[in-house]
PDB file of C-alpha atoms in Angstrom:
ATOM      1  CA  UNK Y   1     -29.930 -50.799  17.845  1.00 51.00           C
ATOM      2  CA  UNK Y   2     -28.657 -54.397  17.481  1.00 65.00           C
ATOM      3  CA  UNK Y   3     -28.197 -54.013  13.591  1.00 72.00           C
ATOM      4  CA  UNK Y   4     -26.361 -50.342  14.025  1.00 84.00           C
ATOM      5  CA  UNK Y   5     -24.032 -52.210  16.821  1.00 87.00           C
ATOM      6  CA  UNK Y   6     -22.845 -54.642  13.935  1.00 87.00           C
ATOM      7  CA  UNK Y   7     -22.879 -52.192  11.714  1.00 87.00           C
ATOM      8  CA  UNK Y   8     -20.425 -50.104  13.321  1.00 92.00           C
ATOM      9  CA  UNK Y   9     -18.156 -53.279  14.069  1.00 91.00           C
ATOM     10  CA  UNK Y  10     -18.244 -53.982  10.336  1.00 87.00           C
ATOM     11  CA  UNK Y  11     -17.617 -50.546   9.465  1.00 88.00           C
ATOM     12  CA  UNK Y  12     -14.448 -50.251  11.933  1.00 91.00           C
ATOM     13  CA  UNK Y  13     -12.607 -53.616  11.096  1.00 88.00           C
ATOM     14  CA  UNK Y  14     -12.822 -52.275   7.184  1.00 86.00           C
ATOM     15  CA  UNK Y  15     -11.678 -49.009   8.714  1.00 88.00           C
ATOM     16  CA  UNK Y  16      -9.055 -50.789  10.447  1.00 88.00           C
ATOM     17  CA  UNK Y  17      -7.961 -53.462   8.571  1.00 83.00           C
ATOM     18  CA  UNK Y  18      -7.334 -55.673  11.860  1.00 85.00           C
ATOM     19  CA  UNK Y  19      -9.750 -57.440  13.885  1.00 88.00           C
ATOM     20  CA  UNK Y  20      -7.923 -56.999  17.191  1.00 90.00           C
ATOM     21  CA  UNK Y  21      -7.364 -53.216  16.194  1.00 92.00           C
ATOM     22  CA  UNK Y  22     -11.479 -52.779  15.873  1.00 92.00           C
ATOM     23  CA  UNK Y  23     -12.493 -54.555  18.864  1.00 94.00           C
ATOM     24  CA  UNK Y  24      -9.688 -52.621  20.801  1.00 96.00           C
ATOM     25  CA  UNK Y  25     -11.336 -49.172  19.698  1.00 97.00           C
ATOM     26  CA  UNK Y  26     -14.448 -50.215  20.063  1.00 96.00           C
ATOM     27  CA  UNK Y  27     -13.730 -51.490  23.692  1.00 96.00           C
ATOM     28  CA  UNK Y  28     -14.799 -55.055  23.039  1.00 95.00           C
ATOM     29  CA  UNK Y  29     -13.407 -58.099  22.615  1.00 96.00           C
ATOM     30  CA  UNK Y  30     -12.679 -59.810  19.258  1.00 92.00           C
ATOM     31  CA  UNK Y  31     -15.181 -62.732  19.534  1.00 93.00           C
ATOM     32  CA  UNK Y  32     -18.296 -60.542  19.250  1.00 94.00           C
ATOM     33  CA  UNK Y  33     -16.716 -58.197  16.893  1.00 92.00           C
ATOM     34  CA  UNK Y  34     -15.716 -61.876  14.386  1.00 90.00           C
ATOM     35  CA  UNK Y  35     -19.506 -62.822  14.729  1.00 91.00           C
ATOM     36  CA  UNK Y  36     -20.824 -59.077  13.442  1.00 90.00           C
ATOM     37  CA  UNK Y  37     -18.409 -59.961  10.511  1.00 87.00           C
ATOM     38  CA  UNK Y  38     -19.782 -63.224   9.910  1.00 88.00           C
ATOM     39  CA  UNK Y  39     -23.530 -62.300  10.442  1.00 88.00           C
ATOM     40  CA  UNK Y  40     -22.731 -59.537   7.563  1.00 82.00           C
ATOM     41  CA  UNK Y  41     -21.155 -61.975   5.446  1.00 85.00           C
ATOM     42  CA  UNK Y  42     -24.621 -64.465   5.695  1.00 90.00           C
ATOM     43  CA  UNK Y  43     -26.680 -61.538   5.177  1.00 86.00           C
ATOM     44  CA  UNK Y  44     -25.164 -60.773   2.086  1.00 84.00           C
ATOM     45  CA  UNK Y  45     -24.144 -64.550   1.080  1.00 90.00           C
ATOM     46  CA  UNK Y  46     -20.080 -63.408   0.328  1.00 84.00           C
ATOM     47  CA  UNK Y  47     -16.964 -63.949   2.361  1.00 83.00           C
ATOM     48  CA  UNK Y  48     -15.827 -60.433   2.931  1.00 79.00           C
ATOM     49  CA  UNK Y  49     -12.843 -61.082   4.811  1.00 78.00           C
ATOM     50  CA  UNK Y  50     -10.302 -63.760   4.467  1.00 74.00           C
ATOM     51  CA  UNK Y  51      -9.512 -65.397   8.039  1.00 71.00           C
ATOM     52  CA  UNK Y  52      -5.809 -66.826   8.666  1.00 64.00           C
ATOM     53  CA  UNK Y  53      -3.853 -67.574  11.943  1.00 60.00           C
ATOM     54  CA  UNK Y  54      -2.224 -64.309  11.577  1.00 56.00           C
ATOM     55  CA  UNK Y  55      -5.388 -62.624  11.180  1.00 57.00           C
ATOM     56  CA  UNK Y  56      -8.011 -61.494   9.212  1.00 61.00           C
ATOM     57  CA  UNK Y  57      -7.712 -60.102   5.426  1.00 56.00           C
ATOM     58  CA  UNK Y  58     -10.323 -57.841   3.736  1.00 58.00           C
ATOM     59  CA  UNK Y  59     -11.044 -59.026   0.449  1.00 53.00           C
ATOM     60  CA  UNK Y  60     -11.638 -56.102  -1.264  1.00 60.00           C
ATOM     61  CA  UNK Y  61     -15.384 -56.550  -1.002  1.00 55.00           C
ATOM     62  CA  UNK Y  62     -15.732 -55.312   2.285  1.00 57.00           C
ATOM     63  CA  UNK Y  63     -13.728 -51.923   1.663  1.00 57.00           C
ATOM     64  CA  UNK Y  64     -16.414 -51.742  -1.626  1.00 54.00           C
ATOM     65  CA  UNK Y  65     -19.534 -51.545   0.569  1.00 53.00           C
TER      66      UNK Y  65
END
């Protein structure tokens, strides 16, 4: 269950392309939804998604898994 739960955040910021958009769908805040991103990223040992001030930027990585 806990892996599926980041899964699906993964899966619906790619789908997304926004952060805020994701964790809005999802009904969750964006903190949570960041640290799925981040746990995938050390999993896998690759920055997936580019994070600015104005948000955050899928790499083209991400949309390749």
């Amino acid at each position: 269950m806990f892996f599926s739960k980041k899964l699906e955040d993964f899966m619906e910021v790619v789908e997304q392309g926004s952060l805020s958009k994701a964790a809005r769908i999802l009904h969750r805040r964006a903190p949570p939804v960041e640290k799925s991103i981040k746990y995938f990223e050390a999993i896998l040992g690759k920055t997936l998604f580019k994070m600015k001030k104005c948000g955050m930027f899928n790499k083209g990585r991400a949309r390749a898994l």
